[in-house]
CSV table of C-alpha atoms in Angstrom, one decimal:
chain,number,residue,atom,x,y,z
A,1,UNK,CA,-5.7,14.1,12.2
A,2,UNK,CA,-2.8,16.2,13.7
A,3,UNK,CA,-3.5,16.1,17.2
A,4,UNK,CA,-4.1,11.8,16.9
A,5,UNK,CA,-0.7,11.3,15.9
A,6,UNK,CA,1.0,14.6,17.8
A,7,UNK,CA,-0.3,12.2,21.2
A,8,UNK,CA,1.0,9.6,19.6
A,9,UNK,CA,3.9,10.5,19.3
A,10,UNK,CA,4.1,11.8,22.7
A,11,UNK,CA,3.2,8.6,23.9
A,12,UNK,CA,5.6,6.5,22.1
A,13,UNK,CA,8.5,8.9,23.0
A,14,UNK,CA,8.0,9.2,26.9
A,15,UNK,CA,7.4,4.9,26.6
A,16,UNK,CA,11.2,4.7,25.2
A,17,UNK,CA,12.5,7.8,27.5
A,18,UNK,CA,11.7,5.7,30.3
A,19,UNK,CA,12.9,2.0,29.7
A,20,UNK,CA,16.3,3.9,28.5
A,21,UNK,CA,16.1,5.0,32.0
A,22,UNK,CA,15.1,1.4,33.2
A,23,UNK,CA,17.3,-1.2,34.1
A,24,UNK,CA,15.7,-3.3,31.4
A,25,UNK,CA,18.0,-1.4,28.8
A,26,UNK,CA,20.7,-3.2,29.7
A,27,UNK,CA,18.8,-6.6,29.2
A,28,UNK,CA,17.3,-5.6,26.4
A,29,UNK,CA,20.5,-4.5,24.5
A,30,UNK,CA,22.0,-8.2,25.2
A,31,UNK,CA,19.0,-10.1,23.6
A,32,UNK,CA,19.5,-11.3,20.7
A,33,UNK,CA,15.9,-11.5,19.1
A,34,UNK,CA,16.6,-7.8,19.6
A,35,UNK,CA,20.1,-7.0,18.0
A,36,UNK,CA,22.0,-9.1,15.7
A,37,UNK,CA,26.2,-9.2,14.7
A,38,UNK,CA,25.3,-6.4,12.3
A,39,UNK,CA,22.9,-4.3,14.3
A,40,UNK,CA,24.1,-4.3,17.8
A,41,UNK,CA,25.2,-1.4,19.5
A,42,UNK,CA,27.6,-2.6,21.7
A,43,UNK,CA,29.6,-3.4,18.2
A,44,UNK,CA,29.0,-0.3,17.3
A,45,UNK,CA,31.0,1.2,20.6
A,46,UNK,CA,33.7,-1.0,19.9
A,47,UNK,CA,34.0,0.8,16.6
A,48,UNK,CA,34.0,3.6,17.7
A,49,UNK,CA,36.7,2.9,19.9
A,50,UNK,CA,39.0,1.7,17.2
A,51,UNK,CA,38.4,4.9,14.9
A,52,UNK,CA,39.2,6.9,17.8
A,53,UNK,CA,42.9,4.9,18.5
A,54,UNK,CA,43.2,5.7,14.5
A,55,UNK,CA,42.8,2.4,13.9
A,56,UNK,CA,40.4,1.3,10.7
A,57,UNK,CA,37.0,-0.4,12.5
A,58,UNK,CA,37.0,-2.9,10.3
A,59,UNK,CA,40.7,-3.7,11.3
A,60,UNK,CA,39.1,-6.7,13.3
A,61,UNK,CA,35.7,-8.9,13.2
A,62,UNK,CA,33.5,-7.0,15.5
A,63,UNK,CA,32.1,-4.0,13.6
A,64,UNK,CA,29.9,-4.8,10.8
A,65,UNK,CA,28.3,-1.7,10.1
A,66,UNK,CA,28.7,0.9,7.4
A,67,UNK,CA,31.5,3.6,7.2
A,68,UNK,CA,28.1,6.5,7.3
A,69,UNK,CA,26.7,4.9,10.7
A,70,UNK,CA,30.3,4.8,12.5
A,71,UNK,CA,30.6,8.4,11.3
A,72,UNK,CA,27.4,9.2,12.5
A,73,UNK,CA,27.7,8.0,15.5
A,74,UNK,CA,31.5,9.8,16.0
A,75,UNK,CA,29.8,12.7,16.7
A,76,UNK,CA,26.2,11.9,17.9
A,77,UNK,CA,27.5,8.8,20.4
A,78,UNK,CA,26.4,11.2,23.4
A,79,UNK,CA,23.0,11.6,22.5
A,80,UNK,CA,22.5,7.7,21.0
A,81,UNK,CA,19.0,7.6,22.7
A,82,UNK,CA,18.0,10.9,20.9
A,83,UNK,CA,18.9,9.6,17.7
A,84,UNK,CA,17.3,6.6,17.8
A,85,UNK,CA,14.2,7.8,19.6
A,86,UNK,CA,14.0,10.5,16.4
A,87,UNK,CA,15.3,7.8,13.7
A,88,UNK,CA,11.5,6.1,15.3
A,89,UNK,CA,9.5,9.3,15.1
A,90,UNK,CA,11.1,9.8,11.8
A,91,UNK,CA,9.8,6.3,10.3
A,92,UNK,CA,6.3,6.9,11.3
A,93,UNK,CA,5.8,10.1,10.5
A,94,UNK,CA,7.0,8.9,6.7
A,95,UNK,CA,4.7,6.2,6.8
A,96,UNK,CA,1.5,8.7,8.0
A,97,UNK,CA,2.3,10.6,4.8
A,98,UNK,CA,2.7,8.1,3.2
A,99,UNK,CA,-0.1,5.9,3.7
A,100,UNK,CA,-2.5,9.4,3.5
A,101,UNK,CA,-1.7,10.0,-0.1
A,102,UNK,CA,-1.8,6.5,-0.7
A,103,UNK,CA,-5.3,6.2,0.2
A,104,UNK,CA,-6.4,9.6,-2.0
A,105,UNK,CA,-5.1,7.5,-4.8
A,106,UNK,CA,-6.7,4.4,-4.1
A,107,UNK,CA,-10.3,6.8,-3.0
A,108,UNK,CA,-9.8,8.8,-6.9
A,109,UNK,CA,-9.4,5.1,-8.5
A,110,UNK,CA,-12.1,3.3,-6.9
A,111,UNK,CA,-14.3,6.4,-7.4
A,112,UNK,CA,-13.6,6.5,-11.3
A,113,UNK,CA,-14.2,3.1,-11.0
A,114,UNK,CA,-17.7,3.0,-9.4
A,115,UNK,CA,-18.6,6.1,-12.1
A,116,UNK,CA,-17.6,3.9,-15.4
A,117,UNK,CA,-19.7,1.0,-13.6
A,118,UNK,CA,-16.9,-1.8,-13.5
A,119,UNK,CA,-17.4,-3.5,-10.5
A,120,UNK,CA,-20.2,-6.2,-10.7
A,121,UNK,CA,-23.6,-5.1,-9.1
A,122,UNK,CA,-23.2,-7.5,-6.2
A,123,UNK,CA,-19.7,-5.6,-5.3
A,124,UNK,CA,-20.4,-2.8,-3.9
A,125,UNK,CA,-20.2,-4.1,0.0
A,126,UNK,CA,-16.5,-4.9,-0.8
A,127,UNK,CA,-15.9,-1.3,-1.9
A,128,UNK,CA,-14.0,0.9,0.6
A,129,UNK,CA,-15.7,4.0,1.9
A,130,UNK,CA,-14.1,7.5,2.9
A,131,UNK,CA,-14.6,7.0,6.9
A,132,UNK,CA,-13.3,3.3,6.9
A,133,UNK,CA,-9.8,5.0,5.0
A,134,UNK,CA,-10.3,8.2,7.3
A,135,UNK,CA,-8.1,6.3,10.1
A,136,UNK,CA,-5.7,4.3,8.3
A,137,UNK,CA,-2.4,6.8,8.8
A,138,UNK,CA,-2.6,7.1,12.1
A,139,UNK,CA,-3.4,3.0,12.5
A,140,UNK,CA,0.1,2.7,10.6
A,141,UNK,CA,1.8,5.1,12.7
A,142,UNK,CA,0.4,3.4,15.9
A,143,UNK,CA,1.2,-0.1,14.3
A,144,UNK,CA,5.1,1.1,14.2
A,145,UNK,CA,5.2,3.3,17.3
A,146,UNK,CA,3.9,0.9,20.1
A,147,UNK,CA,4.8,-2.4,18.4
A,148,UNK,CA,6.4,-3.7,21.0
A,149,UNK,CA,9.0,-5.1,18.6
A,150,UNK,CA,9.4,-1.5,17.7
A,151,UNK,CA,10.1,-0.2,21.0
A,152,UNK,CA,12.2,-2.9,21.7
A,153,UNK,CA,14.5,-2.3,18.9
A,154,UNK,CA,14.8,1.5,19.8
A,155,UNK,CA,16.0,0.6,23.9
A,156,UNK,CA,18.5,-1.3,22.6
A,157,UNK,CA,19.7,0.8,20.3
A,158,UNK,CA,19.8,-1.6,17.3
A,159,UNK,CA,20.7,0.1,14.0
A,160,UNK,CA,18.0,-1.5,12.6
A,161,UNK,CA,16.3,1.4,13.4
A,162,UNK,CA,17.7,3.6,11.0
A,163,UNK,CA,17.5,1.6,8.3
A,164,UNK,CA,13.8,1.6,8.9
A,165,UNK,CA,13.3,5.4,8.9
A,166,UNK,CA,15.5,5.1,5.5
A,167,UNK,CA,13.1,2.9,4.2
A,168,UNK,CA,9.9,4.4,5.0
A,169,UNK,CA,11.7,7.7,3.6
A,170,UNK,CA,12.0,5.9,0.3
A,171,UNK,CA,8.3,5.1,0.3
A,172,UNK,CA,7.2,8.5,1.4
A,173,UNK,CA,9.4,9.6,-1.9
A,174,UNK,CA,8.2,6.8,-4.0
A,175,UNK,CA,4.2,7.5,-2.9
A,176,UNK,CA,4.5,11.2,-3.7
A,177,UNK,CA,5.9,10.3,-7.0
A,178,UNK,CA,9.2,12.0,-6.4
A,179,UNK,CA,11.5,10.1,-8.5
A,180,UNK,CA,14.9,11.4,-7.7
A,181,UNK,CA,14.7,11.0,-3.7
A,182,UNK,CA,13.3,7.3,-4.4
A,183,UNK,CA,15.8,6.5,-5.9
A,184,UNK,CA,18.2,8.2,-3.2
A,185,UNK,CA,16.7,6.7,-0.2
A,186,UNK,CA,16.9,3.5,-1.6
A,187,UNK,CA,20.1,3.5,-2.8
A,188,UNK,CA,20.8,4.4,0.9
A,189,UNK,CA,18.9,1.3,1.8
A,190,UNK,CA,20.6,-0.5,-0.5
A,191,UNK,CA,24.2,0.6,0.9
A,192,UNK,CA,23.0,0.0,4.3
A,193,UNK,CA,22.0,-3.9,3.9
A,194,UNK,CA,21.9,-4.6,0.4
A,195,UNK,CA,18.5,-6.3,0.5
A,196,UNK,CA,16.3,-3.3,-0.3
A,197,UNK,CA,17.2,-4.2,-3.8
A,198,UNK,CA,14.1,-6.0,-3.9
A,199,UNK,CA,12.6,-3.1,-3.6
A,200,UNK,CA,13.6,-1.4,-6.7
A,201,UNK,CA,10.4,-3.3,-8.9
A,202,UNK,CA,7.9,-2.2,-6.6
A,203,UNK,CA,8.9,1.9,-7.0
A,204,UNK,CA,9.3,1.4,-10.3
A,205,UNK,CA,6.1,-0.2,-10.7
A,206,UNK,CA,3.9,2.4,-8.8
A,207,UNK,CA,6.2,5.8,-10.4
A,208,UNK,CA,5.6,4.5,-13.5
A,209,UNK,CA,1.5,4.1,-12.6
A,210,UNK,CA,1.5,7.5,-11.5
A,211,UNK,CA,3.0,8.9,-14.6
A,212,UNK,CA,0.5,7.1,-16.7
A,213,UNK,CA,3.3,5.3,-18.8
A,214,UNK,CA,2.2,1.5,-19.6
A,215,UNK,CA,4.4,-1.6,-18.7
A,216,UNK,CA,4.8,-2.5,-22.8
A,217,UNK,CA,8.2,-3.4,-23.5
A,218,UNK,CA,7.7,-2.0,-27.0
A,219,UNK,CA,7.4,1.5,-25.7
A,220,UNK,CA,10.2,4.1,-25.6
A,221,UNK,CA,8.7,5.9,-22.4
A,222,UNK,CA,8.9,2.7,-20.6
A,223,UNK,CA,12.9,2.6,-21.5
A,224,UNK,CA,14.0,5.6,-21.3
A,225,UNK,CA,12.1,6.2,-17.4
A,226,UNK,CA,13.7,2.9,-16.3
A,227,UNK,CA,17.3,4.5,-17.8
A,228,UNK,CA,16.5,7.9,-15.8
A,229,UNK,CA,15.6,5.9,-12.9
A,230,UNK,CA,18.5,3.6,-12.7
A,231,UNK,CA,20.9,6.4,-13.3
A,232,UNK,CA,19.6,8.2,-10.3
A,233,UNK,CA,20.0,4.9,-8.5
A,234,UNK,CA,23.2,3.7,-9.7
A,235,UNK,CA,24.4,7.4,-9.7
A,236,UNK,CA,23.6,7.9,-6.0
A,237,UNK,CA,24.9,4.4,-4.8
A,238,UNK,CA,28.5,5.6,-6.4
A,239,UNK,CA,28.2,8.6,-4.5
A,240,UNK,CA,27.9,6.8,-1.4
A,241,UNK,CA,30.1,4.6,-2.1
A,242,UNK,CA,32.8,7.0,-3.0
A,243,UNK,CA,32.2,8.9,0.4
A,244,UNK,CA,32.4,5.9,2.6
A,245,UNK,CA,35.8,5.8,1.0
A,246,UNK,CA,36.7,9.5,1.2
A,247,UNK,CA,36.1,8.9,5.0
A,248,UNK,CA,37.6,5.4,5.7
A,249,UNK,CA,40.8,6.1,3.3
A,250,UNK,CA,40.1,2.1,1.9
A,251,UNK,CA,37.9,-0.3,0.9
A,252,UNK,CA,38.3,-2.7,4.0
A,253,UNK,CA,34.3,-2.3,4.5
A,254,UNK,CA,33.5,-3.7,1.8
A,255,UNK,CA,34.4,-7.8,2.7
A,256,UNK,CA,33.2,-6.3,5.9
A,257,UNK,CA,30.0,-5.3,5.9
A,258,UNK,CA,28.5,-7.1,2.7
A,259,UNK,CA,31.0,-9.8,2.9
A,260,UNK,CA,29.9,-10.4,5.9
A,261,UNK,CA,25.9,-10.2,4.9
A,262,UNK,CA,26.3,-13.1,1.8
A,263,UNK,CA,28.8,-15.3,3.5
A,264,UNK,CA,27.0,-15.5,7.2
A,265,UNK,CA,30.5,-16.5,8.8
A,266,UNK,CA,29.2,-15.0,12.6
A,267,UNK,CA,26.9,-17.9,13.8
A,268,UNK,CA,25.4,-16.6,16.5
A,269,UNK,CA,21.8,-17.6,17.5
A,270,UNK,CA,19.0,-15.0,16.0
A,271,UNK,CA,15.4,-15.0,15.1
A,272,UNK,CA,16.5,-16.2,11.3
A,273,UNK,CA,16.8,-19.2,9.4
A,274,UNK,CA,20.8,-19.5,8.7
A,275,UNK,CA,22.6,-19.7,11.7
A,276,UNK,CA,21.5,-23.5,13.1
A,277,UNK,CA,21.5,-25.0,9.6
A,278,UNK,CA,24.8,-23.4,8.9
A,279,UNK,CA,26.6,-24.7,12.3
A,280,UNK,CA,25.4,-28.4,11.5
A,281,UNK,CA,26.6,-27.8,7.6
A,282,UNK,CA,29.4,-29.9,6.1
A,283,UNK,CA,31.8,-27.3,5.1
A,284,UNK,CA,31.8,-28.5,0.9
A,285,UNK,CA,28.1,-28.0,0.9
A,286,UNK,CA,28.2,-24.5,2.5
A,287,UNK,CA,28.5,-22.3,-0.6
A,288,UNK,CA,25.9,-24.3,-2.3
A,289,UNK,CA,23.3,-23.4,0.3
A,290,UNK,CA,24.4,-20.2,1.2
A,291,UNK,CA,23.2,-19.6,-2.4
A,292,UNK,CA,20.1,-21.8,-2.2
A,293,UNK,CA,19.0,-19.6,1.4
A,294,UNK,CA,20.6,-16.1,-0.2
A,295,UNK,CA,18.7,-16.7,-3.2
A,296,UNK,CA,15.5,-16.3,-1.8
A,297,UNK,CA,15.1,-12.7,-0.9
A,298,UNK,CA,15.4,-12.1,-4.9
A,299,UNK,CA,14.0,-15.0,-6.4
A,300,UNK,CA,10.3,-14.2,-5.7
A,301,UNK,CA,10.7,-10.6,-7.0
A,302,UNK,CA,10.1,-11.3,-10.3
A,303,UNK,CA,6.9,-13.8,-10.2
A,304,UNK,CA,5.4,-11.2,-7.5
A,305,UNK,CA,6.1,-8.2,-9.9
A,306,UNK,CA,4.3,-9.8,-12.8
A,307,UNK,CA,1.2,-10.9,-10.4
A,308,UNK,CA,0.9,-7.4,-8.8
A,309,UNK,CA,2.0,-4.8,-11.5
A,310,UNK,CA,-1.2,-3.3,-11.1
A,311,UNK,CA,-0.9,-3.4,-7.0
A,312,UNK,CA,2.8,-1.9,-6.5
A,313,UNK,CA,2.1,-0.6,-2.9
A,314,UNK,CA,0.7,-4.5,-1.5
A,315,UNK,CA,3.5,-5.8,-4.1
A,316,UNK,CA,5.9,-3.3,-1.3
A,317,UNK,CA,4.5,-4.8,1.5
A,318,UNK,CA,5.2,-8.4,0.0
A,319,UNK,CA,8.8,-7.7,-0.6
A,320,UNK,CA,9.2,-6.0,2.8
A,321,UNK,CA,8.0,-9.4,4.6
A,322,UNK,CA,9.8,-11.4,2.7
A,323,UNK,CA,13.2,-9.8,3.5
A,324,UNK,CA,12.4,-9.8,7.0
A,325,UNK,CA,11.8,-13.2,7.1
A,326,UNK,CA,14.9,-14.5,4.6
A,327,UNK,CA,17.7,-11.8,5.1
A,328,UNK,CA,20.8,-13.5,6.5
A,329,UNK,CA,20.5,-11.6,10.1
A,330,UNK,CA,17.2,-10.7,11.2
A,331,UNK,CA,16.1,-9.5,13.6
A,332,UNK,CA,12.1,-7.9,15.2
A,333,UNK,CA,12.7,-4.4,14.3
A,334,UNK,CA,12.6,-5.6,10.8
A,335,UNK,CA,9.3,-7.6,11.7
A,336,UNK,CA,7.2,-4.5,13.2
A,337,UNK,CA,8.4,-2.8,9.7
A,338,UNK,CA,6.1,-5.0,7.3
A,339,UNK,CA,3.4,-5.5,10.5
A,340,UNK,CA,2.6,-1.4,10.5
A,341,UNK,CA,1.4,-1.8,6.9
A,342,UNK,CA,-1.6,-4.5,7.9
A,343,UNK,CA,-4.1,-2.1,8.9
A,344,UNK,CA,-3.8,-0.6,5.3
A,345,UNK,CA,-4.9,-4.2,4.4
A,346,UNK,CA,-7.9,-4.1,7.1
A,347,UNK,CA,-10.7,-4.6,4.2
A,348,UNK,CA,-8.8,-8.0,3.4
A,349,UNK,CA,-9.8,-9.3,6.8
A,350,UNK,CA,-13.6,-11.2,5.6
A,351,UNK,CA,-11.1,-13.2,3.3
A,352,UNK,CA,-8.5,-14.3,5.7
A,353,UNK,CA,-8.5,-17.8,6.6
A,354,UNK,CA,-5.9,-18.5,9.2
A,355,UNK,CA,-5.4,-15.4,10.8
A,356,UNK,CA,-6.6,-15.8,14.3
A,357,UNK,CA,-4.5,-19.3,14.5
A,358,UNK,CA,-1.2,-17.5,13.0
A,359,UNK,CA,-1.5,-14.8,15.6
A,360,UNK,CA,-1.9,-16.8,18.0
A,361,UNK,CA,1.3,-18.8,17.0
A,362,UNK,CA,3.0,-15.5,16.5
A,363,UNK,CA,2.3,-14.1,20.1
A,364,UNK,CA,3.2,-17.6,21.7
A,365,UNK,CA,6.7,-18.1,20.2
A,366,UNK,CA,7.3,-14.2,21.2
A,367,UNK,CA,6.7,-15.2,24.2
A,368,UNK,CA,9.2,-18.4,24.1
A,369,UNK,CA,11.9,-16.7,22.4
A,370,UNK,CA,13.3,-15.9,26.3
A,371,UNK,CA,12.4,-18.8,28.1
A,372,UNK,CA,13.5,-21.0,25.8
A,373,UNK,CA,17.2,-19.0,25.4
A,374,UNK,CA,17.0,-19.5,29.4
A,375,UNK,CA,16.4,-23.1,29.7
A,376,UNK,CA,19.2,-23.7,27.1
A,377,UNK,CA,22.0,-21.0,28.0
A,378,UNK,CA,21.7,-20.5,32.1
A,379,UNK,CA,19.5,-23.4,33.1
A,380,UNK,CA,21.3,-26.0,30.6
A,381,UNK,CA,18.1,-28.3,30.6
A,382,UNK,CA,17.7,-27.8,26.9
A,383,UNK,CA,19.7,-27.4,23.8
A,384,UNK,CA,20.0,-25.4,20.5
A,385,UNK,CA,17.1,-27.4,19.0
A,386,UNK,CA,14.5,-26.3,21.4
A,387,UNK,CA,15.2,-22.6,20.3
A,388,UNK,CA,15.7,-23.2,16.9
A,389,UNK,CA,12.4,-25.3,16.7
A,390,UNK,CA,10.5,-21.7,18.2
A,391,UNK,CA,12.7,-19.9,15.4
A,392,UNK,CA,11.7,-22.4,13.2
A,393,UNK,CA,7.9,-22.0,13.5
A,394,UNK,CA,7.8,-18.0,14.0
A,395,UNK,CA,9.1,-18.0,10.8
A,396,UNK,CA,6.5,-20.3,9.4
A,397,UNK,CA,3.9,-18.4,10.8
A,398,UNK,CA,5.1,-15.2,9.1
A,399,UNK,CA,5.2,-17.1,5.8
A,400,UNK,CA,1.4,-18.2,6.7
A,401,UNK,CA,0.5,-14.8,7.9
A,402,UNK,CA,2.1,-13.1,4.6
A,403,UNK,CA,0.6,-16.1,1.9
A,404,UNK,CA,-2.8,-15.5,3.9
A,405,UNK,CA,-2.8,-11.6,3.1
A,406,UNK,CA,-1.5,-12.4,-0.6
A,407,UNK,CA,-4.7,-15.3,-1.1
A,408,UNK,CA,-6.8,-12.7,0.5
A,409,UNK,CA,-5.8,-10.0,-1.7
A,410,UNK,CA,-6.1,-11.7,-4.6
A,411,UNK,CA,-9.5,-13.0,-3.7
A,412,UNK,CA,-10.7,-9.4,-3.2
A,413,UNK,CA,-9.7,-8.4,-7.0
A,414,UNK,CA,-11.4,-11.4,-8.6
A,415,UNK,CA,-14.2,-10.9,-7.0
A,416,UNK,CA,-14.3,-6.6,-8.1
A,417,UNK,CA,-13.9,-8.5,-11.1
A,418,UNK,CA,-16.4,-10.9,-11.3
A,419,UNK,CA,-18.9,-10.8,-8.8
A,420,UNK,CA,-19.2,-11.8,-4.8
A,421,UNK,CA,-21.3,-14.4,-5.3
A,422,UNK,CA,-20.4,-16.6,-8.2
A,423,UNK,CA,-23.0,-18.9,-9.8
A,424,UNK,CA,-22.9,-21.8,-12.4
A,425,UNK,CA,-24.5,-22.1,-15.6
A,426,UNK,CA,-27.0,-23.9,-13.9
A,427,UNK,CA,-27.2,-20.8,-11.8
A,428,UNK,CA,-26.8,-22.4,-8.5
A,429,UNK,CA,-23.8,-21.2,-6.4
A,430,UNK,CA,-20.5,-21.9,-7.3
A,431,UNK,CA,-17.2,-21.8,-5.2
A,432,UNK,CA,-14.0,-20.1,-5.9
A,433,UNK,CA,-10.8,-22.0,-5.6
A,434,UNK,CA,-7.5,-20.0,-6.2
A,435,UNK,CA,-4.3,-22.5,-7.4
């Protein structure tokens, strides 16, 4: 499996070494499917350029970014492309790993399974078998290396990058069972774009599998690992914390950069769901629906956790989709995040309804993004709506392709449960309907 993913790799890196080379880079870095206020290099320069005058970054309302990425960047601004290019390699390496010792779990539990004789006679076609798995890492890493989201994210430089190799770090860490660098990495995640919060149930979910301790309330094992877990957490995050203030000298970043996250006061036009309905907003009803649209990256961890306690690692991949779609500034390097986990999910696909008509939907508006941008900013023979109807429906395809996966999941377990092919009392065929 080494040499798969070594040519992979070379592939994906001599792709990116020359568009930076291109004149597309340019282009690239200015389009703003591709960077947002919060991710966009060109802000990130101007940062720079104020921490090098001695003046604080945050001094104006440009940079937007955390005090660890300026500092970063102070001393690894010459070899930006590098970085970024590595910060890519990085992610899907962690995913590889990752999704390899994810699938010797999932082999050792479906194997116990088949020896106690749980699944239903009828079954067995739906179980998965060693050479169907065998290619699964390297699809993932493939599915992150030459998305062209992906690659697109990494010409322009977008930050978003990094805080996709932090993530798949985390769930390297979390999928190996190592408790204290889960709860490092996503502390860092956290710091970085205070979303990844979401992603605290699913770790906890899948560390507490793998140590065998039950989710019973009335258990002291249960407790005392969340304590131990949420002290590493909390503990790291104040770490972090503290050093972004050892460096800055103040606390001006916070309002800043998380400030600035919650209260969406930049406008400008991105792939997400804020920035039209917020321009057309009456200002007295802006708080209340900046907590109704805010709101929704965390209200559905909860009803998700209960439904997939046993299935932490698609319960991940839920949560990553759904920040990508509701998080304030989004942009498609946080897309081809949650898309490099669908071939993990390849034995969903006899139970997928609307997937050829979603991608299909998908690959169209990615294809309109531009043209529509064009016709309304240089051509001026549209408006904001035409772009924010094609934002509109990518988003709703998303939300169709993620529901799709969840229905098909779902489907799949029931049936381990009770049988493909489901019959009535009167033993003719019955059919399953999920509400």
């Amino acid at each position: 499996m080494a040499a798969p993913l070594t040519l992979l790799l070379i592939v994906a890196v001599t792709v990116r070494a020359v568009l930076f080379r291109s004149s597309l880079a340019d282009l690239i870095s200015e389009r703003v499917e591709v960077v947002s206020p919060l991710t966009a290099w060109k802000r990130v320069i101007e940062g720079l350029a104020l921490l090098d005058l001695g003046v604080s970054p945050y001094s104006g309302d440009v940079f937007h970014e955390t005090p660890l990425i300026i500092y970063l960047f102070h001393f690894l601004v010459d070899y930006a492309e590098i970085t970024f290019i590595l910060a890519d390699v990085i992610t899907a390496v962690a995913l590889y790993l990752a999704m390899q010792d994810y699938n010797k779990q999932v082999f050792r539990k479906q194997k116990y399974a088949l020896e106690a004789d749980r699944y239903p006679p009828d079954c067995h076609e739906l179980v998965r078998s060693p050479a169907e798995m065998f290619y699964i890492p390297v699809k993932v890493a493939m599915f992150y290396l030459l998305n062209p989201f992906t690659i697109l994210s990494c010409v322009a430089k977008s930050t978003c990058g990094l805080n996709n190799s932090v993530i798949a770090l985390f769930i390297l860490a979390t999928i190996k069972g190592n408790m204290l660098l889960s709860a490092i990495f996503l502390s860092l995640a956290t710091y970085q774009s205070i979303y990844p919060l979401t992603l605290v149930a699913p770790a906890l979910l899948y560390l507490l599998q793998r140590q065998y301790i039950p989710v019973n309330y009335r258990r002291v094992s249960f407790w005392w690992f969340l304590v131990q877990y949420f002290f590493m957490y909390l503990g790291s995050l104040f770490v972090i914390v503290g050093l972004s203030f050892f460096l800055l000298g103040s606390w001006d970043y916070l309002p800043s950069v998380y400030g600035f996250i919650l209260s969406v006061p930049d406008l400008t036009p991105n792939i997400g769901l804020f920035w039209y309905f917020f321009a057309e907003m009456f200002e007295h009803f802006r708080l209340f629906f900046l907590c109704v649209f805010q709101i929704n990256v965390f209200f559905y961890t909860i009803p998700l956790s209960i439904k997939l306690k046993e299935h932490p690692v698609f319960l991940l991949f839920m949560q990553l989709a759904v920040i990508s779609i509701f998080k304030s500034y989004p942009t498609v390097g946080d897309i081809a995040l949650y898309l490099s986990f669908l071939p993990v999910w390849s034995h969903l696909h006899r139970f997928l309804r609307n997937i050829f008509l979603v991608s299909c939907v998908l690959l169209a508006c990615a294809a309109l993004f531009p043209v529509l941008w064009h016709l309304w900013i240089y051509a001026g023979s549209a408006n904001s709506n035409f772009y924010y109807a094609i934002t509109l429906l990518f988003n709703v395809a998303q939300i169709l392709l993620v529901s799709d996966y969840f229905y098909a999941f779902l489907r799949r377990e029931h049936h381990l449960t009770y049988g493909l092919y489901l019959k009535r009392k009167d033993g003719s065929e019955a059919t399953l309907i999920l509400k």
